[in-house]
Amino acid sequence: MLFRTVIRPAMFRLSAQDPENAHHWVMNGLAFASRYPLLLKLIKVANMYRSPSLERTLWGLRFPNPIGLAGGFDKNGLALPALAALGFGFLEAGTATRYKQPGNERPRIVRFSAESALINRMGFPNDGADEIAARLAQQPQPVIPIGWSIGKSKVTPQEEAIEDYLYSLRKLNPFADFFTANVSSPNTPGLRKLQDKQPLDQLLQALVEETEHIAQQAGDQQAKPVLVKIAPDLTEGQIDDVIDVCLSRGVRGIIATNTTLARDGLRESTTEIGGLSGRPIHARSLGVVQYLCKQLDGRLPVIGVGGISGPDDAMRMFDAGASLIQIYTSFIYEGPEVVKKMNRALAL
Ligand SMILES: Cc1cc2nc3c(=O)[nH]c(=O)nc-3n(C[C@H](O)[C@H](O)[C@H](O)COP(=O)(O)O)c2cc1C
């Protein structure tokens, strides 16, 4: 209530010129809180909703609830303890790249408040795998599952993409419970081409083999799961190809979906470049999850993401067959209350 009536209007007004400013204020606050156990406790008391009926186990990992934060919010893993204290059941950090990069020119996030939507063209601004890993080594890690999303650095030529992803995987391995190969952001030139069958096959084979190699060296029974995140703009034929590759290469789950290049659902036409997220993409993301789950028939878990704004959307994703869900844009528009609301409804 407080978020929607006071905090959000104030933050949106103060960041009208560049909505990304609001993101950095929130991130700074959460990163600060992450360093103080007492503050984390207070955040937990205000936000956490627990119920044994919400617990899930996947890939041998225990999720206290099935609602996660989607990739892109905490790109550098600066505020994971505070984000966990807000009540999420798991977090996807990143997308991180091998090389530190500034991303696209600002402003690069546009709000469409009437539709609870955003267009972003961030382009993976992040500190790079080395710096991120060095910092994480000094920080306490939250106890919920953490996935690290990895992507291709802008400066890396397409032919060297696999080595680029592998570098980040190796660096972030000590801090990840699972990895997501992000091949679906529309804001890195050529990235989405990695969703085509042959390059996807080569990339995912290399990533899975690397996790197996790491597990073998460490004497672990099980390699860490590698997941792949896909765009909502794929045709059914392309989704079939992704499924084939995932099943043959030992990928352990599919995250659907990233942002869309389509502009359906916006009231006014726009020339803004980037990926659209939020309410307008829900129907499309849900359709992709439904199709995936039907084709997979339980052979791989699917994480549903895209325009989930409340309990009804969440239920629809689970009814479609999603094992877990993630949110991003509704977290911006509704605040942390949305996580609690969904968990409370799911626990009934
Ligand atoms: C500002 C912004 C930045 C994002 N950055 C990333 C990213 O770095 N990696 C990623 O996998 N997805 C990224 N996404 C996509 C989200 O993780 C999510 O897949 C998408 O927004 C759809 O979910 P939503 O409608 O709940 O936001 C980003 C989304 C937004 C709005």
mmCIF file of C-alpha atoms and ligand atoms in Angstrom:
data_model
loop_
_atom_site.group_PDB
_atom_site.id
_atom_site.type_symbol
_atom_site.label_atom_id
_atom_site.label_comp_id
_atom_site.label_asym_id
_atom_site.label_seq_id
_atom_site.Cartn_x
_atom_site.Cartn_y
_atom_site.Cartn_z
ATOM 1 C CA MET A 1 0.000 0.000 0.000
ATOM 2 C CA LEU A 2 2.713 2.441 1.104
ATOM 3 C CA PHE A 3 4.715 1.547 -1.992
ATOM 4 C CA ARG A 4 1.903 2.300 -4.432
ATOM 5 C CA THR A 5 0.597 5.429 -2.746
ATOM 6 C CA VAL A 6 3.790 7.143 -1.607
ATOM 7 C CA ILE A 7 7.061 5.483 -2.616
ATOM 8 C CA ARG A 8 6.317 4.702 -6.257
ATOM 9 C CA PRO A 9 4.773 8.100 -7.187
ATOM 10 C CA ALA A 10 7.692 9.919 -5.543
ATOM 11 C CA MET A 11 10.354 7.751 -7.180
ATOM 12 C CA PHE A 12 8.687 7.842 -10.597
ATOM 13 C CA ARG A 13 8.410 11.639 -10.465
ATOM 14 C CA LEU A 14 12.012 12.163 -9.333
ATOM 15 C CA SER A 15 13.303 9.823 -12.034
ATOM 16 C CA ALA A 16 11.034 11.053 -14.842
ATOM 17 C CA GLN A 17 14.020 12.122 -16.980
ATOM 18 C CA ASP A 18 15.746 8.765 -16.661
ATOM 19 C CA PRO A 19 13.830 5.904 -15.014
ATOM 20 C CA GLU A 20 17.090 4.053 -14.477
ATOM 21 C CA ASN A 21 17.892 6.500 -11.661
ATOM 22 C CA ALA A 22 15.081 4.981 -9.580
ATOM 23 C CA HIS A 23 16.605 1.571 -10.157
ATOM 24 C CA HIS A 24 19.994 2.718 -8.855
ATOM 25 C CA TRP A 25 18.467 4.342 -5.752
ATOM 26 C CA VAL A 26 16.680 1.104 -4.909
ATOM 27 C CA MET A 27 19.759 -0.988 -5.656
ATOM 28 C CA ASN A 28 21.959 1.245 -3.494
ATOM 29 C CA GLY A 29 19.486 0.924 -0.617
ATOM 30 C CA LEU A 30 19.295 -2.854 -0.995
ATOM 31 C CA ALA A 31 23.078 -3.206 -1.316
ATOM 32 C CA PHE A 32 23.476 -1.151 1.883
ATOM 33 C CA ALA A 33 20.906 -3.269 3.734
ATOM 34 C CA SER A 34 22.656 -6.425 2.514
ATOM 35 C CA ARG A 35 25.622 -5.570 4.750
ATOM 36 C CA TYR A 36 23.629 -5.314 7.992
ATOM 37 C CA PRO A 37 22.008 -8.455 9.471
ATOM 38 C CA LEU A 38 19.661 -6.369 11.621
ATOM 39 C CA LEU A 39 18.329 -4.494 8.578
ATOM 40 C CA LEU A 40 17.917 -7.785 6.738
ATOM 41 C CA LYS A 41 15.885 -9.114 9.645
ATOM 42 C CA LEU A 42 13.600 -6.086 9.585
ATOM 43 C CA ILE A 43 13.065 -6.439 5.830
ATOM 44 C CA LYS A 44 12.270 -10.120 6.324
ATOM 45 C CA VAL A 45 9.744 -9.464 9.074
ATOM 46 C CA ALA A 46 7.929 -6.947 6.862
ATOM 47 C CA ASN A 47 7.970 -8.970 3.646
ATOM 48 C CA MET A 48 8.581 -12.676 4.009
ATOM 49 C CA TYR A 49 5.671 -15.070 3.673
ATOM 50 C CA ARG A 50 6.460 -18.651 4.579
ATOM 51 C CA SER A 51 4.380 -21.788 4.239
ATOM 52 C CA PRO A 52 5.516 -25.398 3.833
ATOM 53 C CA SER A 53 3.028 -25.742 0.954
ATOM 54 C CA LEU A 54 5.054 -23.225 -1.077
ATOM 55 C CA GLU A 55 8.269 -25.221 -0.940
ATOM 56 C CA ARG A 56 9.573 -26.839 -4.109
ATOM 57 C CA THR A 57 12.576 -29.076 -4.816
ATOM 58 C CA LEU A 58 14.167 -28.995 -8.257
ATOM 59 C CA TRP A 59 17.584 -30.232 -9.368
ATOM 60 C CA GLY A 60 18.193 -31.196 -5.745
ATOM 61 C CA LEU A 61 17.810 -27.540 -4.698
ATOM 62 C CA ARG A 62 15.262 -26.457 -2.115
ATOM 63 C CA PHE A 63 13.174 -23.417 -3.039
ATOM 64 C CA PRO A 64 11.258 -21.908 -0.066
ATOM 65 C CA ASN A 65 8.663 -20.657 -2.572
ATOM 66 C CA PRO A 66 8.327 -20.783 -6.361
ATOM 67 C CA ILE A 67 8.538 -17.036 -7.083
ATOM 68 C CA GLY A 68 11.901 -15.749 -8.244
ATOM 69 C CA LEU A 69 13.394 -12.463 -9.323
ATOM 70 C CA ALA A 70 14.116 -12.513 -13.057
ATOM 71 C CA GLY A 71 17.502 -11.826 -14.631
ATOM 72 C CA GLY A 72 18.642 -8.248 -15.115
ATOM 73 C CA PHE A 73 17.587 -6.631 -11.839
ATOM 74 C CA ASP A 74 20.775 -7.274 -9.879
ATOM 75 C CA LYS A 75 23.245 -7.479 -12.729
ATOM 76 C CA ASN A 76 26.322 -7.393 -10.502
ATOM 77 C CA GLY A 77 25.031 -9.392 -7.526
ATOM 78 C CA LEU A 78 25.276 -6.374 -5.218
ATOM 79 C CA ALA A 79 22.105 -6.856 -3.204
ATOM 80 C CA LEU A 80 21.306 -10.557 -3.170
ATOM 81 C CA PRO A 81 20.845 -10.886 0.646
ATOM 82 C CA ALA A 82 18.335 -7.993 0.751
ATOM 83 C CA LEU A 83 16.475 -9.265 -2.317
ATOM 84 C CA ALA A 84 16.204 -12.668 -0.634
ATOM 85 C CA ALA A 85 14.871 -10.949 2.494
ATOM 86 C CA LEU A 86 12.103 -9.392 0.373
ATOM 87 C CA GLY A 87 10.560 -12.837 0.129
ATOM 88 C CA PHE A 88 11.670 -14.269 -3.203
ATOM 89 C CA GLY A 89 12.133 -18.036 -3.353
ATOM 90 C CA PHE A 90 15.153 -17.730 -5.655
ATOM 91 C CA LEU A 91 17.118 -15.064 -7.496
ATOM 92 C CA GLU A 92 18.618 -14.906 -10.947
ATOM 93 C CA ALA A 93 21.578 -12.533 -10.900
ATOM 94 C CA GLY A 94 23.275 -11.040 -13.981
ATOM 95 C CA THR A 95 23.288 -11.064 -16.908
ATOM 96 C CA ALA A 96 27.070 -10.984 -16.475
ATOM 97 C CA THR A 97 29.553 -10.974 -19.323
ATOM 98 C CA ARG A 98 33.224 -11.874 -19.552
ATOM 99 C CA TYR A 99 34.260 -8.240 -20.032
ATOM 100 C CA LYS A 100 33.134 -5.248 -18.007
ATOM 101 C CA GLN A 101 30.939 -3.091 -20.251
ATOM 102 C CA PRO A 102 28.933 0.119 -19.922
ATOM 103 C CA GLY A 103 25.872 -0.980 -21.910
ATOM 104 C CA ASN A 104 23.969 1.325 -24.230
ATOM 105 C CA GLU A 105 23.682 5.055 -23.870
ATOM 106 C CA ARG A 106 21.217 6.358 -21.281
ATOM 107 C CA PRO A 107 18.283 6.825 -21.077
ATOM 108 C CA ARG A 108 17.729 3.175 -21.939
ATOM 109 C CA ILE A 109 14.615 2.324 -19.948
ATOM 110 C CA VAL A 110 11.232 3.814 -20.886
ATOM 111 C CA ARG A 111 8.137 3.479 -18.702
ATOM 112 C CA PHE A 112 4.646 2.881 -20.045
ATOM 113 C CA SER A 113 2.817 3.283 -16.757
ATOM 114 C CA ALA A 114 -0.726 2.987 -18.167
ATOM 115 C CA GLU A 115 0.133 -0.537 -19.314
ATOM 116 C CA SER A 116 2.480 -1.415 -16.406
ATOM 117 C CA ALA A 117 5.139 -2.001 -19.045
ATOM 118 C CA LEU A 118 8.739 -1.065 -19.801
ATOM 119 C CA ILE A 119 10.898 -0.942 -22.890
ATOM 120 C CA ASN A 120 14.579 -1.450 -22.120
ATOM 121 C CA ARG A 121 17.691 -1.399 -24.250
ATOM 122 C CA MET A 122 20.219 -1.808 -21.450
ATOM 123 C CA GLY A 123 22.728 -3.916 -23.416
ATOM 124 C CA PHE A 124 24.087 -5.837 -20.397
ATOM 125 C CA PRO A 125 25.848 -3.086 -18.434
ATOM 126 C CA ASN A 126 27.850 -4.996 -15.821
ATOM 127 C CA ASP A 127 31.186 -5.086 -14.036
ATOM 128 C CA GLY A 128 32.409 -8.198 -15.846
ATOM 129 C CA ALA A 129 32.850 -11.713 -14.462
ATOM 130 C CA ASP A 130 36.256 -11.071 -12.792
ATOM 131 C CA GLU A 131 35.189 -8.044 -10.770
ATOM 132 C CA ILE A 132 31.822 -9.565 -9.874
ATOM 133 C CA ALA A 133 33.426 -12.818 -8.684
ATOM 134 C CA ALA A 134 36.053 -10.967 -6.634
ATOM 135 C CA ARG A 135 33.342 -8.958 -4.897
ATOM 136 C CA LEU A 136 31.067 -11.941 -4.271
ATOM 137 C CA ALA A 137 33.942 -13.721 -2.568
ATOM 138 C CA GLN A 138 33.881 -10.976 0.088
ATOM 139 C CA GLN A 139 30.096 -10.956 0.595
ATOM 140 C CA PRO A 140 27.752 -13.239 2.497
ATOM 141 C CA GLN A 141 25.526 -15.298 0.188
ATOM 142 C CA PRO A 142 21.794 -15.717 0.790
ATOM 143 C CA VAL A 143 20.515 -19.207 1.570
ATOM 144 C CA ILE A 144 17.966 -19.374 -1.262
ATOM 145 C CA PRO A 145 19.003 -20.739 -4.688
ATOM 146 C CA ILE A 146 20.945 -18.255 -6.807
ATOM 147 C CA GLY A 147 21.218 -18.599 -10.560
ATOM 148 C CA TRP A 148 23.778 -16.641 -12.551
ATOM 149 C CA SER A 149 22.714 -15.507 -15.979
ATOM 150 C CA ILE A 150 25.574 -15.278 -18.432
ATOM 151 C CA GLY A 151 25.689 -13.554 -21.808
ATOM 152 C CA LYS A 152 28.055 -12.514 -24.560
ATOM 153 C CA SER A 153 30.207 -9.394 -24.194
ATOM 154 C CA LYS A 154 29.494 -6.797 -26.860
ATOM 155 C CA VAL A 155 33.163 -6.653 -27.975
ATOM 156 C CA THR A 156 33.399 -10.420 -28.453
ATOM 157 C CA PRO A 157 32.941 -11.556 -32.063
ATOM 158 C CA GLN A 158 30.141 -14.039 -32.664
ATOM 159 C CA GLU A 159 32.683 -16.818 -33.503
ATOM 160 C CA GLU A 160 34.200 -16.485 -30.018
ATOM 161 C CA ALA A 161 30.896 -16.413 -28.139
ATOM 162 C CA ILE A 162 31.275 -19.864 -26.587
ATOM 163 C CA GLU A 163 34.637 -19.082 -24.954
ATOM 164 C CA ASP A 164 33.138 -15.827 -23.659
ATOM 165 C CA TYR A 165 30.247 -17.639 -21.957
ATOM 166 C CA LEU A 166 32.591 -20.337 -20.618
ATOM 167 C CA TYR A 167 34.833 -17.740 -19.014
ATOM 168 C CA SER A 168 31.927 -16.245 -17.053
ATOM 169 C CA LEU A 169 30.646 -19.688 -16.074
ATOM 170 C CA ARG A 170 34.011 -20.703 -14.617
ATOM 171 C CA LYS A 171 34.421 -17.413 -12.730
ATOM 172 C CA LEU A 172 30.925 -17.377 -11.269
ATOM 173 C CA ASN A 173 30.763 -21.093 -10.536
ATOM 174 C CA PRO A 174 31.519 -20.774 -6.781
ATOM 175 C CA PHE A 175 28.519 -18.445 -6.357
ATOM 176 C CA ALA A 176 25.934 -20.159 -8.561
ATOM 177 C CA ASP A 177 23.437 -22.897 -7.800
ATOM 178 C CA PHE A 178 22.467 -22.920 -11.469
ATOM 179 C CA PHE A 179 23.383 -21.091 -14.655
ATOM 180 C CA THR A 180 21.235 -19.525 -17.322
ATOM 181 C CA ALA A 181 22.551 -19.124 -20.838
ATOM 182 C CA ASN A 182 20.947 -15.890 -21.946
ATOM 183 C CA VAL A 183 20.569 -16.097 -25.715
ATOM 184 C CA SER A 184 17.425 -14.008 -25.921
ATOM 185 C CA SER A 185 18.178 -10.407 -25.008
ATOM 186 C CA PRO A 186 17.337 -8.170 -27.972
ATOM 187 C CA ASN A 187 19.908 -5.560 -26.933
ATOM 188 C CA THR A 188 23.213 -7.251 -27.789
ATOM 189 C CA PRO A 189 23.725 -7.441 -31.554
ATOM 190 C CA GLY A 190 23.713 -11.047 -32.770
ATOM 191 C CA LEU A 191 22.851 -12.572 -29.381
ATOM 192 C CA ARG A 192 19.469 -13.912 -30.458
ATOM 193 C CA LYS A 193 21.150 -15.684 -33.386
ATOM 194 C CA LEU A 194 22.533 -18.052 -30.742
ATOM 195 C CA GLN A 195 18.983 -19.428 -30.435
ATOM 196 C CA ASP A 196 19.329 -20.996 -33.909
ATOM 197 C CA LYS A 197 19.706 -24.756 -33.739
ATOM 198 C CA GLN A 198 23.368 -25.208 -34.642
ATOM 199 C CA PRO A 199 24.948 -22.361 -32.618
ATOM 200 C CA LEU A 200 22.643 -23.173 -29.701
ATOM 201 C CA ASP A 201 23.670 -26.811 -29.837
ATOM 202 C CA GLN A 202 27.379 -25.921 -29.761
ATOM 203 C CA LEU A 203 26.976 -23.356 -26.970
ATOM 204 C CA LEU A 204 24.861 -25.542 -24.713
ATOM 205 C CA GLN A 205 27.018 -28.595 -25.268
ATOM 206 C CA ALA A 206 30.084 -26.587 -24.208
ATOM 207 C CA LEU A 207 28.386 -25.129 -21.124
ATOM 208 C CA VAL A 208 26.977 -28.447 -19.909
ATOM 209 C CA GLU A 209 30.303 -30.213 -20.487
ATOM 210 C CA GLU A 210 32.070 -27.498 -18.514
ATOM 211 C CA THR A 211 29.755 -27.901 -15.514
ATOM 212 C CA GLU A 212 30.318 -31.673 -15.692
ATOM 213 C CA HIS A 213 34.061 -31.151 -15.799
ATOM 214 C CA ILE A 214 33.924 -28.761 -12.822
ATOM 215 C CA ALA A 215 31.803 -31.249 -10.843
ATOM 216 C CA GLN A 216 34.191 -34.093 -11.642
ATOM 217 C CA GLN A 217 37.191 -32.074 -10.486
ATOM 218 C CA ALA A 218 35.430 -31.127 -7.256
ATOM 219 C CA GLY A 219 34.302 -34.718 -6.642
ATOM 220 C CA ASP A 220 30.613 -33.679 -6.779
ATOM 221 C CA GLN A 221 27.999 -36.252 -7.773
ATOM 222 C CA GLN A 222 25.910 -33.801 -9.784
ATOM 223 C CA ALA A 223 26.915 -31.025 -12.155
ATOM 224 C CA LYS A 224 25.275 -27.652 -11.619
ATOM 225 C CA PRO A 225 22.204 -27.241 -13.831
ATOM 226 C CA VAL A 226 22.494 -25.212 -17.018
ATOM 227 C CA LEU A 227 19.244 -23.594 -18.158
ATOM 228 C CA VAL A 228 18.518 -21.602 -21.291
ATOM 229 C CA LYS A 229 16.364 -18.473 -21.527
ATOM 230 C CA ILE A 230 14.394 -17.936 -24.705
ATOM 231 C CA ALA A 231 12.615 -15.054 -26.421
ATOM 232 C CA PRO A 232 8.846 -14.852 -26.754
ATOM 233 C CA ASP A 233 9.257 -14.144 -30.459
ATOM 234 C CA LEU A 234 10.264 -17.677 -31.517
ATOM 235 C CA THR A 235 8.012 -19.690 -33.820
ATOM 236 C CA GLU A 236 6.774 -23.124 -32.736
ATOM 237 C CA GLY A 237 9.338 -24.678 -35.086
ATOM 238 C CA GLN A 238 12.137 -22.726 -33.418
ATOM 239 C CA ILE A 239 10.875 -23.738 -29.972
ATOM 240 C CA ASP A 240 10.888 -27.371 -31.124
ATOM 241 C CA ASP A 241 14.547 -26.938 -32.110
ATOM 242 C CA VAL A 242 15.376 -25.481 -28.681
ATOM 243 C CA ILE A 243 13.662 -28.453 -27.024
ATOM 244 C CA ASP A 244 15.606 -30.951 -29.166
ATOM 245 C CA VAL A 245 18.912 -29.301 -28.328
ATOM 246 C CA CYS A 246 18.115 -29.055 -24.606
ATOM 247 C CA LEU A 247 17.119 -32.705 -24.367
ATOM 248 C CA SER A 248 20.087 -33.985 -26.330
ATOM 249 C CA ARG A 249 22.680 -31.836 -24.559
ATOM 250 C CA GLY A 250 21.573 -32.300 -20.964
ATOM 251 C CA VAL A 251 20.212 -28.799 -20.388
ATOM 252 C CA ARG A 252 18.122 -29.015 -17.208
ATOM 253 C CA GLY A 253 15.418 -26.403 -17.761
ATOM 254 C CA ILE A 254 14.043 -23.640 -19.976
ATOM 255 C CA ILE A 255 13.207 -20.100 -18.879
ATOM 256 C CA ALA A 256 10.435 -18.544 -20.956
ATOM 257 C CA THR A 257 10.442 -15.699 -21.737
ATOM 258 C CA ASN A 258 12.701 -12.712 -22.158
ATOM 259 C CA THR A 259 11.378 -9.356 -23.447
ATOM 260 C CA THR A 260 9.712 -9.041 -26.851
ATOM 261 C CA LEU A 261 10.415 -7.012 -29.972
ATOM 262 C CA ALA A 262 6.652 -6.875 -30.617
ATOM 263 C CA ARG A 263 4.704 -3.820 -29.509
ATOM 264 C CA ASP A 264 1.246 -5.380 -29.128
ATOM 265 C CA GLY A 265 -0.664 -4.234 -26.091
ATOM 266 C CA LEU A 266 0.727 -0.700 -25.958
ATOM 267 C CA ARG A 267 -2.031 1.891 -26.372
ATOM 268 C CA GLU A 268 0.044 4.270 -28.448
ATOM 269 C CA SER A 269 2.557 3.399 -31.108
ATOM 270 C CA THR A 270 6.175 4.012 -30.157
ATOM 271 C CA THR A 271 9.511 4.213 -31.921
ATOM 272 C CA GLU A 272 11.466 3.321 -28.757
ATOM 273 C CA ILE A 273 14.038 0.600 -29.439
ATOM 274 C CA GLY A 274 14.460 -2.367 -27.099
ATOM 275 C CA GLY A 275 12.598 -5.213 -25.452
ATOM 276 C CA LEU A 276 9.068 -4.786 -24.115
ATOM 277 C CA SER A 277 8.198 -6.308 -20.728
ATOM 278 C CA GLY A 278 5.308 -6.239 -18.294
ATOM 279 C CA ARG A 279 1.570 -6.751 -18.701
ATOM 280 C CA PRO A 280 1.466 -6.543 -22.524
ATOM 281 C CA ILE A 281 3.723 -9.590 -22.910
ATOM 282 C CA HIS A 282 1.913 -11.858 -20.470
ATOM 283 C CA ALA A 283 -0.369 -13.558 -23.021
ATOM 284 C CA ARG A 284 2.537 -14.277 -25.367
ATOM 285 C CA SER A 285 4.863 -15.576 -22.606
ATOM 286 C CA LEU A 286 2.043 -17.739 -21.276
ATOM 287 C CA GLY A 287 1.467 -19.128 -24.777
ATOM 288 C CA VAL A 288 5.160 -20.046 -25.064
ATOM 289 C CA VAL A 289 5.109 -21.743 -21.637
ATOM 290 C CA GLN A 290 1.942 -23.664 -22.575
ATOM 291 C CA TYR A 291 3.511 -24.831 -25.830
ATOM 292 C CA LEU A 292 6.809 -25.767 -24.177
ATOM 293 C CA CYS A 293 5.153 -27.739 -21.386
ATOM 294 C CA LYS A 294 2.896 -29.582 -23.832
ATOM 295 C CA GLN A 295 5.831 -30.564 -26.034
ATOM 296 C CA LEU A 296 8.120 -31.422 -23.129
ATOM 297 C CA ASP A 297 5.490 -33.466 -21.314
ATOM 298 C CA GLY A 298 7.395 -33.311 -18.032
ATOM 299 C CA ARG A 299 10.832 -34.137 -19.458
ATOM 300 C CA LEU A 300 12.281 -30.757 -18.337
ATOM 301 C CA PRO A 301 11.084 -28.096 -15.916
ATOM 302 C CA VAL A 302 10.026 -24.718 -17.303
ATOM 303 C CA ILE A 303 10.360 -21.403 -15.468
ATOM 304 C CA GLY A 304 7.583 -19.037 -16.570
ATOM 305 C CA VAL A 305 8.297 -15.314 -16.790
ATOM 306 C CA GLY A 306 6.643 -12.436 -18.593
ATOM 307 C CA GLY A 307 4.081 -9.917 -17.385
ATOM 308 C CA ILE A 308 3.187 -11.783 -14.209
ATOM 309 C CA SER A 309 1.581 -9.018 -12.190
ATOM 310 C CA GLY A 310 -0.403 -10.778 -9.494
ATOM 311 C CA PRO A 311 -1.870 -14.052 -8.194
ATOM 312 C CA ASP A 312 -4.110 -14.690 -11.238
ATOM 313 C CA ASP A 313 -1.217 -14.422 -13.699
ATOM 314 C CA ALA A 314 0.909 -16.609 -11.435
ATOM 315 C CA MET A 315 -1.813 -19.280 -11.271
ATOM 316 C CA ARG A 316 -2.132 -19.224 -15.057
ATOM 317 C CA MET A 317 1.600 -19.864 -15.430
ATOM 318 C CA PHE A 318 1.488 -22.786 -12.995
ATOM 319 C CA ASP A 319 -1.648 -24.172 -14.664
ATOM 320 C CA ALA A 320 0.244 -24.001 -17.971
ATOM 321 C CA GLY A 321 2.850 -26.286 -16.418
ATOM 322 C CA ALA A 322 5.571 -23.940 -15.112
ATOM 323 C CA SER A 323 7.492 -25.388 -12.166
ATOM 324 C CA LEU A 324 8.681 -21.976 -10.968
ATOM 325 C CA ILE A 325 7.957 -18.397 -12.032
ATOM 326 C CA GLN A 326 9.916 -15.136 -12.093
ATOM 327 C CA ILE A 327 8.975 -11.464 -12.132
ATOM 328 C CA TYR A 328 10.742 -8.242 -13.006
ATOM 329 C CA THR A 329 8.465 -5.450 -14.284
ATOM 330 C CA SER A 330 5.668 -5.991 -11.746
ATOM 331 C CA PHE A 331 8.293 -5.712 -9.002
ATOM 332 C CA ILE A 332 8.955 -2.170 -10.301
ATOM 333 C CA TYR A 333 5.283 -1.210 -10.527
ATOM 334 C CA GLU A 334 3.871 -3.040 -7.501
ATOM 335 C CA GLY A 335 6.862 -3.236 -5.168
ATOM 336 C CA PRO A 336 7.804 -6.200 -2.988
ATOM 337 C CA GLU A 337 4.198 -6.569 -1.843
ATOM 338 C CA VAL A 338 3.450 -8.393 -5.088
ATOM 339 C CA VAL A 339 5.686 -11.311 -4.034
ATOM 340 C CA LYS A 340 3.906 -11.692 -0.716
ATOM 341 C CA LYS A 341 0.483 -11.399 -2.379
ATOM 342 C CA MET A 342 1.288 -14.149 -4.851
ATOM 343 C CA ASN A 343 2.779 -16.427 -2.231
ATOM 344 C CA ARG A 344 -0.200 -15.936 0.072
ATOM 345 C CA ALA A 345 -2.608 -16.793 -2.760
ATOM 346 C CA LEU A 346 -0.580 -19.836 -3.812
ATOM 347 C CA ALA A 347 -0.413 -21.161 -0.265
ATOM 348 C CA LEU A 348 -4.234 -21.288 0.037
HETATM 349 C C1 LIG B 1 15.296 -3.184 -17.342
HETATM 350 C C2 LIG B 1 15.333 -4.647 -17.675
HETATM 351 C C3 LIG B 1 16.553 -5.289 -17.770
HETATM 352 C C4 LIG B 1 16.603 -6.652 -18.069
HETATM 353 N N1 LIG B 1 17.822 -7.271 -18.121
HETATM 354 C C5 LIG B 1 17.867 -8.614 -18.324
HETATM 355 C C6 LIG B 1 19.103 -9.304 -18.279
HETATM 356 O O1 LIG B 1 20.167 -8.729 -18.077
HETATM 357 N N2 LIG B 1 19.075 -10.649 -18.454
HETATM 358 C C7 LIG B 1 17.916 -11.350 -18.668
HETATM 359 O O2 LIG B 1 17.954 -12.569 -18.813
HETATM 360 N N3 LIG B 1 16.733 -10.710 -18.715
HETATM 361 C C8 LIG B 1 16.680 -9.381 -18.547
HETATM 362 N N4 LIG B 1 15.475 -8.746 -18.562
HETATM 363 C C9 LIG B 1 14.253 -9.521 -18.878
HETATM 364 C C10 LIG B 1 13.530 -10.018 -17.635
HETATM 365 O O3 LIG B 1 14.347 -10.889 -16.892
HETATM 366 C C11 LIG B 1 12.223 -10.743 -18.010
HETATM 367 O O4 LIG B 1 12.544 -11.901 -18.735
HETATM 368 C C12 LIG B 1 11.286 -9.900 -18.853
HETATM 369 O O5 LIG B 1 11.298 -8.557 -18.435
HETATM 370 C C13 LIG B 1 9.849 -10.400 -18.786
HETATM 371 O O6 LIG B 1 9.388 -10.443 -17.446
HETATM 372 P P1 LIG B 1 8.530 -9.242 -16.761
HETATM 373 O O7 LIG B 1 7.403 -8.925 -17.692
HETATM 374 O O8 LIG B 1 8.113 -9.792 -15.436
HETATM 375 O O9 LIG B 1 9.467 -8.092 -16.634
HETATM 376 C C14 LIG B 1 15.401 -7.378 -18.284
HETATM 377 C C15 LIG B 1 14.166 -6.720 -18.169
HETATM 378 C C16 LIG B 1 14.112 -5.379 -17.866
HETATM 379 C C17 LIG B 1 12.770 -4.710 -17.769
#
